[in-house]
Amino acid sequence: MSLLAVSSVVPLTPRMVRMTFTGDGLADVGTWPDQQLKLLFPKPGGSALVSSSADVSVWYQAYLAIPESERPWMRSFTVRSLVDGVLTVDFVLHGTDGPASAWAASARVGDVIGRFGPSPDYARPLGTADLLVLAGDETALPAIASLLELLPASQRRLAFVEVADPLEEQAIPGVRWVHRSAGEDLVSVVTSAEVAGSVWVWLGGEASAVRALRRHFVSLGVSKKDIEFAGYWRRSLTQDDAPTADDLAEAQERIAALSE
Protein backbone atom coordinates (compact mmCIF):
# COMPACT_ATOMS: atom_id res chain seq x y z
CA MET A 1 0.00 0.00 0.00
CA SER A 2 1.28 3.50 -0.77
CA LEU A 3 0.14 7.08 -1.14
CA LEU A 4 -0.86 8.87 -4.33
CA ALA A 5 -0.54 12.59 -5.03
CA VAL A 6 -2.84 14.30 -7.54
CA SER A 7 -0.80 15.71 -10.43
CA SER A 8 -3.63 16.94 -12.69
CA VAL A 9 -7.40 17.38 -12.68
CA VAL A 10 -9.26 17.58 -16.01
CA PRO A 11 -13.08 17.67 -16.38
CA LEU A 12 -14.21 15.27 -19.12
CA THR A 13 -17.97 15.77 -18.99
CA PRO A 14 -20.39 17.45 -16.55
CA ARG A 15 -20.38 14.24 -14.48
CA MET A 16 -16.89 12.82 -14.96
CA VAL A 17 -13.44 14.11 -14.09
CA ARG A 18 -10.05 12.63 -14.99
CA MET A 19 -7.15 12.75 -12.55
CA THR A 20 -3.55 11.71 -12.84
CA PHE A 21 -1.50 10.59 -9.86
CA THR A 22 2.13 9.99 -9.03
CA GLY A 23 3.40 7.87 -6.16
CA ASP A 24 5.95 5.36 -4.98
CA GLY A 25 5.83 1.99 -6.70
CA LEU A 26 3.72 2.98 -9.71
CA ALA A 27 6.64 2.63 -12.10
CA ASP A 28 7.02 -1.00 -11.01
CA VAL A 29 3.40 -1.98 -11.72
CA GLY A 30 2.85 -3.74 -15.03
CA THR A 31 -0.22 -3.37 -17.19
CA TRP A 32 -2.92 -5.87 -18.13
CA PRO A 33 -6.58 -5.70 -19.20
CA ASP A 34 -9.12 -4.33 -16.71
CA GLN A 35 -6.76 -3.36 -13.88
CA GLN A 36 -8.55 -2.95 -10.54
CA LEU A 37 -7.30 -1.11 -7.48
CA LYS A 38 -8.53 0.19 -4.13
CA LEU A 39 -8.39 3.92 -3.40
CA LEU A 40 -8.54 5.18 0.17
CA PHE A 41 -9.96 8.58 1.04
CA PRO A 42 -9.07 10.04 4.45
CA LYS A 43 -11.79 11.06 6.85
CA PRO A 44 -11.58 14.59 8.29
CA GLY A 45 -8.47 14.77 10.43
CA GLY A 46 -7.49 11.21 9.47
CA SER A 47 -4.90 9.61 7.24
CA ALA A 48 -5.13 7.58 4.03
CA LEU A 49 -2.13 5.45 4.97
CA VAL A 50 -2.94 1.98 6.33
CA SER A 51 0.01 -0.40 6.00
CA SER A 52 3.01 -0.82 3.73
CA SER A 53 2.38 -4.56 3.40
CA ALA A 54 1.75 -5.93 -0.08
CA ASP A 55 0.05 -9.00 1.41
CA VAL A 56 -3.70 -8.46 1.01
CA SER A 57 -4.66 -10.36 4.18
CA VAL A 58 -2.11 -8.49 6.32
CA TRP A 59 -3.07 -5.17 4.78
CA TYR A 60 -6.80 -5.72 5.21
CA GLN A 61 -6.43 -6.77 8.84
CA ALA A 62 -4.46 -3.58 9.46
CA TYR A 63 -7.23 -1.62 7.75
CA LEU A 64 -9.93 -3.19 9.93
CA ALA A 65 -7.86 -2.53 13.06
CA ILE A 66 -8.13 1.24 12.54
CA PRO A 67 -10.97 2.72 14.65
CA GLU A 68 -13.99 3.28 12.41
CA SER A 69 -14.01 7.01 13.12
CA GLU A 70 -10.48 7.25 11.68
CA ARG A 71 -10.57 4.45 9.10
CA PRO A 72 -10.32 5.87 5.56
CA TRP A 73 -13.16 5.25 3.16
CA MET A 74 -12.20 2.58 0.64
CA ARG A 75 -13.63 2.33 -2.87
CA SER A 76 -12.80 0.18 -5.93
CA PHE A 77 -11.75 1.74 -9.22
CA THR A 78 -10.52 0.69 -12.65
CA VAL A 79 -7.26 2.05 -13.99
CA ARG A 80 -7.85 4.17 -17.09
CA SER A 81 -4.14 4.06 -17.90
CA LEU A 82 -0.78 3.54 -16.23
CA VAL A 83 2.16 4.82 -18.25
CA ASP A 84 5.70 5.71 -17.09
CA GLY A 85 4.68 5.76 -13.46
CA VAL A 86 1.66 8.04 -13.98
CA LEU A 87 -1.72 6.60 -12.99
CA THR A 88 -4.90 7.90 -14.63
CA VAL A 89 -8.29 7.35 -12.98
CA ASP A 90 -11.69 8.68 -14.11
CA PHE A 91 -14.17 9.61 -11.37
CA VAL A 92 -17.95 9.73 -11.79
CA LEU A 93 -19.39 12.77 -10.00
CA HIS A 94 -22.75 12.02 -8.40
CA GLY A 95 -23.05 14.65 -5.70
CA THR A 96 -21.71 14.54 -2.15
CA ASP A 97 -23.46 11.36 -0.98
CA GLY A 98 -20.41 9.17 -1.56
CA PRO A 99 -16.91 9.86 -0.18
CA ALA A 100 -15.14 9.25 -3.50
CA SER A 101 -17.45 11.54 -5.47
CA ALA A 102 -17.33 14.23 -2.77
CA TRP A 103 -13.54 14.08 -2.72
CA ALA A 104 -13.23 14.14 -6.51
CA ALA A 105 -15.55 17.13 -6.84
CA SER A 106 -13.14 19.34 -4.91
CA ALA A 107 -9.78 17.62 -5.48
CA ARG A 108 -6.78 19.78 -6.32
CA VAL A 109 -3.22 19.13 -7.47
CA GLY A 110 -1.19 17.98 -4.48
CA ASP A 111 -4.06 16.28 -2.64
CA VAL A 112 -3.12 12.86 -1.26
CA ILE A 113 -5.06 9.58 -1.06
CA GLY A 114 -4.04 5.96 -0.54
CA ARG A 115 -3.95 3.02 -2.91
CA PHE A 116 -3.77 -0.75 -2.69
CA GLY A 117 -3.14 -2.53 -5.99
CA PRO A 118 -3.48 -3.14 -8.82
CA SER A 119 -2.19 -6.65 -8.27
CA PRO A 120 -1.16 -9.04 -11.05
CA ASP A 121 -2.62 -11.84 -8.91
CA TYR A 122 -6.04 -10.78 -10.21
CA ALA A 123 -5.07 -10.30 -13.86
CA ARG A 124 -7.31 -11.96 -16.42
CA PRO A 125 -6.51 -12.11 -20.15
CA LEU A 126 -8.72 -10.40 -22.67
CA GLY A 127 -11.07 -12.96 -24.18
CA THR A 128 -10.82 -14.34 -27.69
CA ALA A 129 -13.90 -15.01 -29.82
CA ASP A 130 -15.50 -14.04 -33.12
CA LEU A 131 -17.37 -11.28 -31.29
CA LEU A 132 -16.49 -9.40 -28.11
CA VAL A 133 -19.37 -7.69 -26.28
CA LEU A 134 -18.59 -5.00 -23.69
CA ALA A 135 -21.42 -3.42 -21.70
CA GLY A 136 -21.72 -1.23 -18.64
CA ASP A 137 -22.74 2.12 -17.22
CA GLU A 138 -20.59 5.20 -16.63
CA THR A 139 -18.78 3.50 -13.74
CA ALA A 140 -17.59 0.86 -16.21
CA LEU A 141 -16.69 3.35 -18.95
CA PRO A 142 -12.99 3.64 -17.99
CA ALA A 143 -12.62 -0.15 -18.15
CA ILE A 144 -14.54 -0.44 -21.43
CA ALA A 145 -12.52 2.36 -23.03
CA SER A 146 -9.22 0.83 -21.98
CA LEU A 147 -10.31 -2.61 -23.23
CA LEU A 148 -11.38 -1.21 -26.60
CA GLU A 149 -7.95 0.36 -27.01
CA LEU A 150 -6.38 -3.10 -26.74
CA LEU A 151 -8.41 -4.65 -29.55
CA PRO A 152 -6.98 -5.04 -33.06
CA ALA A 153 -8.94 -3.25 -35.77
CA SER A 154 -9.99 -6.61 -37.24
CA GLN A 155 -11.73 -7.73 -34.02
CA ARG A 156 -15.54 -7.66 -34.19
CA ARG A 157 -16.94 -5.92 -31.14
CA LEU A 158 -20.10 -4.43 -29.70
CA ALA A 159 -19.73 -1.85 -26.94
CA PHE A 160 -22.62 -0.37 -24.96
CA VAL A 161 -22.35 2.33 -22.29
CA GLU A 162 -25.30 3.73 -20.36
CA VAL A 163 -24.95 7.39 -19.34
CA ALA A 164 -27.27 10.13 -18.13
CA ASP A 165 -27.54 12.06 -21.40
CA PRO A 166 -25.62 12.98 -24.59
CA LEU A 167 -23.42 15.45 -22.69
CA GLU A 168 -21.80 12.45 -20.96
CA GLU A 169 -20.54 10.90 -24.20
CA GLN A 170 -16.78 10.74 -24.79
CA ALA A 171 -14.80 10.45 -28.01
CA ILE A 172 -14.55 6.66 -27.94
CA PRO A 173 -15.05 5.06 -31.37
CA GLY A 174 -17.57 2.26 -31.72
CA VAL A 175 -19.60 2.83 -28.54
CA ARG A 176 -23.38 2.60 -28.64
CA TRP A 177 -24.38 5.21 -26.08
CA VAL A 178 -27.49 4.44 -24.02
CA HIS A 179 -29.15 7.61 -22.69
CA ARG A 180 -31.26 7.50 -19.55
CA SER A 181 -32.59 10.96 -20.50
CA ALA A 182 -34.21 9.33 -23.56
CA GLY A 183 -35.81 6.58 -21.48
CA GLU A 184 -33.25 3.95 -22.49
CA ASP A 185 -31.63 1.44 -20.18
CA LEU A 186 -28.62 -0.81 -20.63
CA VAL A 187 -30.38 -4.14 -20.14
CA SER A 188 -33.10 -3.44 -22.73
CA VAL A 189 -30.67 -2.17 -25.36
CA VAL A 190 -28.12 -4.95 -24.95
CA THR A 191 -30.66 -7.76 -24.88
CA SER A 192 -32.14 -6.42 -28.13
CA ALA A 193 -28.81 -6.64 -29.95
CA GLU A 194 -28.13 -9.50 -32.34
CA VAL A 195 -25.09 -11.64 -31.57
CA ALA A 196 -23.79 -14.55 -33.58
CA GLY A 197 -20.80 -16.86 -33.69
CA SER A 198 -18.50 -17.42 -30.75
CA VAL A 199 -18.91 -14.68 -28.14
CA TRP A 200 -16.89 -13.35 -25.19
CA VAL A 201 -18.59 -10.89 -22.87
CA TRP A 202 -17.41 -8.25 -20.39
CA LEU A 203 -20.03 -6.69 -18.08
CA GLY A 204 -19.68 -4.00 -15.41
CA GLY A 205 -21.84 -1.49 -13.58
CA GLU A 206 -24.88 -1.62 -11.32
CA ALA A 207 -25.09 -5.10 -9.80
CA SER A 208 -28.67 -6.04 -10.71
CA ALA A 209 -28.19 -4.92 -14.34
CA VAL A 210 -24.98 -6.95 -14.56
CA ARG A 211 -26.75 -10.04 -13.21
CA ALA A 212 -29.62 -9.62 -15.69
CA LEU A 213 -27.22 -9.30 -18.63
CA ARG A 214 -25.18 -12.27 -17.53
CA ARG A 215 -28.33 -14.41 -17.38
CA HIS A 216 -29.24 -13.15 -20.86
CA PHE A 217 -25.95 -14.22 -22.43
CA VAL A 218 -25.98 -17.57 -20.65
CA SER A 219 -29.46 -18.13 -22.08
CA LEU A 220 -28.02 -17.48 -25.55
CA GLY A 221 -25.53 -20.29 -25.03
CA VAL A 222 -22.46 -18.26 -24.08
CA SER A 223 -20.32 -20.30 -21.69
CA LYS A 224 -20.09 -18.87 -18.17
CA LYS A 225 -16.30 -19.00 -18.42
CA ASP A 226 -16.54 -16.60 -21.37
CA ILE A 227 -18.39 -13.94 -19.37
CA GLU A 228 -16.40 -11.53 -17.20
CA PHE A 229 -18.72 -9.63 -14.87
CA ALA A 230 -18.53 -7.28 -11.90
CA GLY A 231 -21.22 -5.39 -9.99
CA TYR A 232 -19.41 -2.11 -9.31
CA TRP A 233 -22.19 -0.61 -7.22
CA ARG A 234 -25.54 -1.48 -5.68
CA ARG A 235 -28.69 0.61 -5.80
CA SER A 236 -29.34 2.24 -2.39
CA LEU A 237 -26.23 0.57 -0.91
CA THR A 238 -22.53 1.41 -0.66
CA GLN A 239 -19.39 -0.70 -0.42
CA ASP A 240 -19.52 -0.13 3.34
CA ASP A 241 -22.84 -1.98 3.62
CA ALA A 242 -23.00 -5.72 4.24
CA PRO A 243 -23.33 -7.95 1.17
CA THR A 244 -26.83 -8.99 0.19
CA ALA A 245 -27.90 -12.51 -0.72
CA ASP A 246 -27.56 -11.53 -4.39
CA ASP A 247 -24.04 -10.23 -3.76
CA LEU A 248 -23.02 -13.50 -2.13
CA ALA A 249 -24.57 -15.49 -4.97
CA GLU A 250 -22.67 -13.36 -7.49
CA ALA A 251 -19.40 -14.00 -5.64
CA GLN A 252 -20.06 -17.73 -5.73
CA GLU A 253 -20.81 -17.54 -9.45
CA ARG A 254 -17.53 -15.72 -10.07
CA ILE A 255 -15.60 -18.36 -8.14
CA ALA A 256 -17.39 -21.14 -10.02
CA ALA A 257 -16.70 -19.49 -13.37
CA LEU A 258 -13.01 -19.22 -12.57
CA SER A 259 -12.83 -22.93 -11.80
CA GLU A 260 -14.51 -24.06 -15.04
GROMACS .gro file of C-alpha atoms in nm:
model
  260
    1MET     CA    1   0.000   0.000   0.000
    2SER     CA    2   0.128   0.350  -0.077
    3LEU     CA    3   0.014   0.708  -0.114
    4LEU     CA    4  -0.086   0.887  -0.433
    5ALA     CA    5  -0.054   1.259  -0.503
    6VAL     CA    6  -0.284   1.430  -0.754
    7SER     CA    7  -0.080   1.571  -1.043
    8SER     CA    8  -0.363   1.694  -1.269
    9VAL     CA    9  -0.740   1.738  -1.268
   10VAL     CA   10  -0.926   1.758  -1.601
   11PRO     CA   11  -1.308   1.767  -1.638
   12LEU     CA   12  -1.421   1.527  -1.912
   13THR     CA   13  -1.797   1.577  -1.899
   14PRO     CA   14  -2.039   1.745  -1.655
   15ARG     CA   15  -2.038   1.424  -1.448
   16MET     CA   16  -1.689   1.282  -1.496
   17VAL     CA   17  -1.344   1.411  -1.409
   18ARG     CA   18  -1.005   1.263  -1.499
   19MET     CA   19  -0.715   1.275  -1.255
   20THR     CA   20  -0.355   1.171  -1.284
   21PHE     CA   21  -0.150   1.059  -0.986
   22THR     CA   22   0.213   0.999  -0.903
   23GLY     CA   23   0.340   0.787  -0.616
   24ASP     CA   24   0.595   0.536  -0.498
   25GLY     CA   25   0.583   0.199  -0.670
   26LEU     CA   26   0.372   0.298  -0.971
   27ALA     CA   27   0.664   0.263  -1.210
   28ASP     CA   28   0.702  -0.100  -1.101
   29VAL     CA   29   0.340  -0.198  -1.172
   30GLY     CA   30   0.285  -0.374  -1.503
   31THR     CA   31  -0.022  -0.337  -1.719
   32TRP     CA   32  -0.292  -0.587  -1.813
   33PRO     CA   33  -0.658  -0.570  -1.920
   34ASP     CA   34  -0.912  -0.433  -1.671
   35GLN     CA   35  -0.676  -0.336  -1.388
   36GLN     CA   36  -0.855  -0.295  -1.054
   37LEU     CA   37  -0.730  -0.111  -0.748
   38LYS     CA   38  -0.853   0.019  -0.413
   39LEU     CA   39  -0.839   0.392  -0.340
   40LEU     CA   40  -0.854   0.518   0.017
   41PHE     CA   41  -0.996   0.858   0.104
   42PRO     CA   42  -0.907   1.004   0.445
   43LYS     CA   43  -1.179   1.106   0.685
   44PRO     CA   44  -1.158   1.459   0.829
   45GLY     CA   45  -0.847   1.477   1.043
   46GLY     CA   46  -0.749   1.121   0.947
   47SER     CA   47  -0.490   0.961   0.724
   48ALA     CA   48  -0.513   0.758   0.403
   49LEU     CA   49  -0.213   0.545   0.497
   50VAL     CA   50  -0.294   0.198   0.633
   51SER     CA   51   0.001  -0.040   0.600
   52SER     CA   52   0.301  -0.082   0.373
   53SER     CA   53   0.238  -0.456   0.340
   54ALA     CA   54   0.175  -0.593  -0.008
   55ASP     CA   55   0.005  -0.900   0.141
   56VAL     CA   56  -0.370  -0.846   0.101
   57SER     CA   57  -0.466  -1.036   0.418
   58VAL     CA   58  -0.211  -0.849   0.632
   59TRP     CA   59  -0.307  -0.517   0.478
   60TYR     CA   60  -0.680  -0.572   0.521
   61GLN     CA   61  -0.643  -0.677   0.884
   62ALA     CA   62  -0.446  -0.358   0.946
   63TYR     CA   63  -0.723  -0.162   0.775
   64LEU     CA   64  -0.993  -0.319   0.993
   65ALA     CA   65  -0.786  -0.253   1.306
   66ILE     CA   66  -0.813   0.124   1.254
   67PRO     CA   67  -1.097   0.272   1.465
   68GLU     CA   68  -1.399   0.328   1.241
   69SER     CA   69  -1.401   0.701   1.312
   70GLU     CA   70  -1.048   0.725   1.168
   71ARG     CA   71  -1.057   0.445   0.910
   72PRO     CA   72  -1.032   0.587   0.556
   73TRP     CA   73  -1.316   0.525   0.316
   74MET     CA   74  -1.220   0.258   0.064
   75ARG     CA   75  -1.363   0.233  -0.287
   76SER     CA   76  -1.280   0.018  -0.593
   77PHE     CA   77  -1.175   0.174  -0.922
   78THR     CA   78  -1.052   0.069  -1.265
   79VAL     CA   79  -0.726   0.205  -1.399
   80ARG     CA   80  -0.785   0.417  -1.709
   81SER     CA   81  -0.414   0.406  -1.790
   82LEU     CA   82  -0.078   0.354  -1.623
   83VAL     CA   83   0.216   0.482  -1.825
   84ASP     CA   84   0.570   0.571  -1.709
   85GLY     CA   85   0.468   0.576  -1.346
   86VAL     CA   86   0.166   0.804  -1.398
   87LEU     CA   87  -0.172   0.660  -1.299
   88THR     CA   88  -0.490   0.790  -1.463
   89VAL     CA   89  -0.829   0.735  -1.298
   90ASP     CA   90  -1.169   0.868  -1.411
   91PHE     CA   91  -1.417   0.961  -1.137
   92VAL     CA   92  -1.795   0.973  -1.179
   93LEU     CA   93  -1.939   1.277  -1.000
   94HIS     CA   94  -2.275   1.202  -0.840
   95GLY     CA   95  -2.305   1.465  -0.570
   96THR     CA   96  -2.171   1.454  -0.215
   97ASP     CA   97  -2.346   1.136  -0.098
   98GLY     CA   98  -2.041   0.917  -0.156
   99PRO     CA   99  -1.691   0.986  -0.018
  100ALA     CA  100  -1.514   0.925  -0.350
  101SER     CA  101  -1.745   1.154  -0.547
  102ALA     CA  102  -1.733   1.423  -0.277
  103TRP     CA  103  -1.354   1.408  -0.272
  104ALA     CA  104  -1.323   1.414  -0.651
  105ALA     CA  105  -1.555   1.713  -0.684
  106SER     CA  106  -1.314   1.934  -0.491
  107ALA     CA  107  -0.978   1.762  -0.548
  108ARG     CA  108  -0.678   1.978  -0.632
  109VAL     CA  109  -0.322   1.913  -0.747
  110GLY     CA  110  -0.119   1.798  -0.448
  111ASP     CA  111  -0.406   1.628  -0.264
  112VAL     CA  112  -0.312   1.286  -0.126
  113ILE     CA  113  -0.506   0.958  -0.106
  114GLY     CA  114  -0.404   0.596  -0.054
  115ARG     CA  115  -0.395   0.302  -0.291
  116PHE     CA  116  -0.377  -0.075  -0.269
  117GLY     CA  117  -0.314  -0.253  -0.599
  118PRO     CA  118  -0.348  -0.314  -0.882
  119SER     CA  119  -0.219  -0.665  -0.827
  120PRO     CA  120  -0.116  -0.904  -1.105
  121ASP     CA  121  -0.262  -1.184  -0.891
  122TYR     CA  122  -0.604  -1.078  -1.021
  123ALA     CA  123  -0.507  -1.030  -1.386
  124ARG     CA  124  -0.731  -1.196  -1.642
  125PRO     CA  125  -0.651  -1.211  -2.015
  126LEU     CA  126  -0.872  -1.040  -2.267
  127GLY     CA  127  -1.107  -1.296  -2.418
  128THR     CA  128  -1.082  -1.434  -2.769
  129ALA     CA  129  -1.390  -1.501  -2.982
  130ASP     CA  130  -1.550  -1.404  -3.312
  131LEU     CA  131  -1.737  -1.128  -3.129
  132LEU     CA  132  -1.649  -0.940  -2.811
  133VAL     CA  133  -1.937  -0.769  -2.628
  134LEU     CA  134  -1.859  -0.500  -2.369
  135ALA     CA  135  -2.142  -0.342  -2.170
  136GLY     CA  136  -2.172  -0.123  -1.864
  137ASP     CA  137  -2.274   0.212  -1.722
  138GLU     CA  138  -2.059   0.520  -1.663
  139THR     CA  139  -1.878   0.350  -1.374
  140ALA     CA  140  -1.759   0.086  -1.621
  141LEU     CA  141  -1.669   0.335  -1.895
  142PRO     CA  142  -1.299   0.364  -1.799
  143ALA     CA  143  -1.262  -0.015  -1.815
  144ILE     CA  144  -1.454  -0.044  -2.143
  145ALA     CA  145  -1.252   0.236  -2.303
  146SER     CA  146  -0.922   0.083  -2.198
  147LEU     CA  147  -1.031  -0.261  -2.323
  148LEU     CA  148  -1.138  -0.121  -2.660
  149GLU     CA  149  -0.795   0.036  -2.701
  150LEU     CA  150  -0.638  -0.310  -2.674
  151LEU     CA  151  -0.841  -0.465  -2.955
  152PRO     CA  152  -0.698  -0.504  -3.306
  153ALA     CA  153  -0.894  -0.325  -3.577
  154SER     CA  154  -0.999  -0.661  -3.724
  155GLN     CA  155  -1.173  -0.773  -3.402
  156ARG     CA  156  -1.554  -0.766  -3.419
  157ARG     CA  157  -1.694  -0.592  -3.114
  158LEU     CA  158  -2.010  -0.443  -2.970
  159ALA     CA  159  -1.973  -0.185  -2.694
  160PHE     CA  160  -2.262  -0.037  -2.496
  161VAL     CA  161  -2.235   0.233  -2.229
  162GLU     CA  162  -2.530   0.373  -2.036
  163VAL     CA  163  -2.495   0.739  -1.934
  164ALA     CA  164  -2.727   1.013  -1.813
  165ASP     CA  165  -2.754   1.206  -2.140
  166PRO     CA  166  -2.562   1.298  -2.459
  167LEU     CA  167  -2.342   1.545  -2.269
  168GLU     CA  168  -2.180   1.245  -2.096
  169GLU     CA  169  -2.054   1.090  -2.420
  170GLN     CA  170  -1.678   1.074  -2.479
  171ALA     CA  171  -1.480   1.045  -2.801
  172ILE     CA  172  -1.455   0.666  -2.794
  173PRO     CA  173  -1.505   0.506  -3.137
  174GLY     CA  174  -1.757   0.226  -3.172
  175VAL     CA  175  -1.960   0.283  -2.854
  176ARG     CA  176  -2.338   0.260  -2.864
  177TRP     CA  177  -2.438   0.521  -2.608
  178VAL     CA  178  -2.749   0.444  -2.402
  179HIS     CA  179  -2.915   0.761  -2.269
  180ARG     CA  180  -3.126   0.750  -1.955
  181SER     CA  181  -3.259   1.096  -2.050
  182ALA     CA  182  -3.421   0.933  -2.356
  183GLY     CA  183  -3.581   0.658  -2.148
  184GLU     CA  184  -3.325   0.395  -2.249
  185ASP     CA  185  -3.163   0.144  -2.018
  186LEU     CA  186  -2.862  -0.081  -2.063
  187VAL     CA  187  -3.038  -0.414  -2.014
  188SER     CA  188  -3.310  -0.344  -2.273
  189VAL     CA  189  -3.067  -0.217  -2.536
  190VAL     CA  190  -2.812  -0.495  -2.495
  191THR     CA  191  -3.066  -0.776  -2.488
  192SER     CA  192  -3.214  -0.642  -2.813
  193ALA     CA  193  -2.881  -0.664  -2.995
  194GLU     CA  194  -2.813  -0.950  -3.234
  195VAL     CA  195  -2.509  -1.164  -3.157
  196ALA     CA  196  -2.379  -1.455  -3.358
  197GLY     CA  197  -2.080  -1.686  -3.369
  198SER     CA  198  -1.850  -1.742  -3.075
  199VAL     CA  199  -1.891  -1.468  -2.814
  200TRP     CA  200  -1.689  -1.335  -2.519
  201VAL     CA  201  -1.859  -1.089  -2.287
  202TRP     CA  202  -1.741  -0.825  -2.039
  203LEU     CA  203  -2.003  -0.669  -1.808
  204GLY     CA  204  -1.968  -0.400  -1.541
  205GLY     CA  205  -2.184  -0.149  -1.358
  206GLU     CA  206  -2.488  -0.162  -1.132
  207ALA     CA  207  -2.509  -0.510  -0.980
  208SER     CA  208  -2.867  -0.604  -1.071
  209ALA     CA  209  -2.819  -0.492  -1.434
  210VAL     CA  210  -2.498  -0.695  -1.456
  211ARG     CA  211  -2.675  -1.004  -1.321
  212ALA     CA  212  -2.962  -0.962  -1.569
  213LEU     CA  213  -2.722  -0.930  -1.863
  214ARG     CA  214  -2.518  -1.227  -1.753
  215ARG     CA  215  -2.833  -1.441  -1.738
  216HIS     CA  216  -2.924  -1.315  -2.086
  217PHE     CA  217  -2.595  -1.422  -2.243
  218VAL     CA  218  -2.598  -1.757  -2.065
  219SER     CA  219  -2.946  -1.813  -2.208
  220LEU     CA  220  -2.802  -1.748  -2.555
  221GLY     CA  221  -2.553  -2.029  -2.503
  222VAL     CA  222  -2.246  -1.826  -2.408
  223SER     CA  223  -2.032  -2.030  -2.169
  224LYS     CA  224  -2.009  -1.887  -1.817
  225LYS     CA  225  -1.630  -1.900  -1.842
  226ASP     CA  226  -1.654  -1.660  -2.137
  227ILE     CA  227  -1.839  -1.394  -1.937
  228GLU     CA  228  -1.640  -1.153  -1.720
  229PHE     CA  229  -1.872  -0.963  -1.487
  230ALA     CA  230  -1.853  -0.728  -1.190
  231GLY     CA  231  -2.122  -0.539  -0.999
  232TYR     CA  232  -1.941  -0.211  -0.931
  233TRP     CA  233  -2.219  -0.061  -0.722
  234ARG     CA  234  -2.554  -0.148  -0.568
  235ARG     CA  235  -2.869   0.061  -0.580
  236SER     CA  236  -2.934   0.224  -0.239
  237LEU     CA  237  -2.623   0.057  -0.091
  238THR     CA  238  -2.253   0.141  -0.066
  239GLN     CA  239  -1.939  -0.070  -0.042
  240ASP     CA  240  -1.952  -0.013   0.334
  241ASP     CA  241  -2.284  -0.198   0.362
  242ALA     CA  242  -2.300  -0.572   0.424
  243PRO     CA  243  -2.333  -0.795   0.117
  244THR     CA  244  -2.683  -0.899   0.019
  245ALA     CA  245  -2.790  -1.251  -0.072
  246ASP     CA  246  -2.756  -1.153  -0.439
  247ASP     CA  247  -2.404  -1.023  -0.376
  248LEU     CA  248  -2.302  -1.350  -0.213
  249ALA     CA  249  -2.457  -1.549  -0.497
  250GLU     CA  250  -2.267  -1.336  -0.749
  251ALA     CA  251  -1.940  -1.400  -0.564
  252GLN     CA  252  -2.006  -1.773  -0.573
  253GLU     CA  253  -2.081  -1.754  -0.945
  254ARG     CA  254  -1.753  -1.572  -1.007
  255ILE     CA  255  -1.560  -1.836  -0.814
  256ALA     CA  256  -1.739  -2.114  -1.002
  257ALA     CA  257  -1.670  -1.949  -1.337
  258LEU     CA  258  -1.301  -1.922  -1.257
  259SER     CA  259  -1.283  -2.293  -1.180
  260GLU     CA  260  -1.451  -2.406  -1.504
   0.00000   0.00000   0.00000
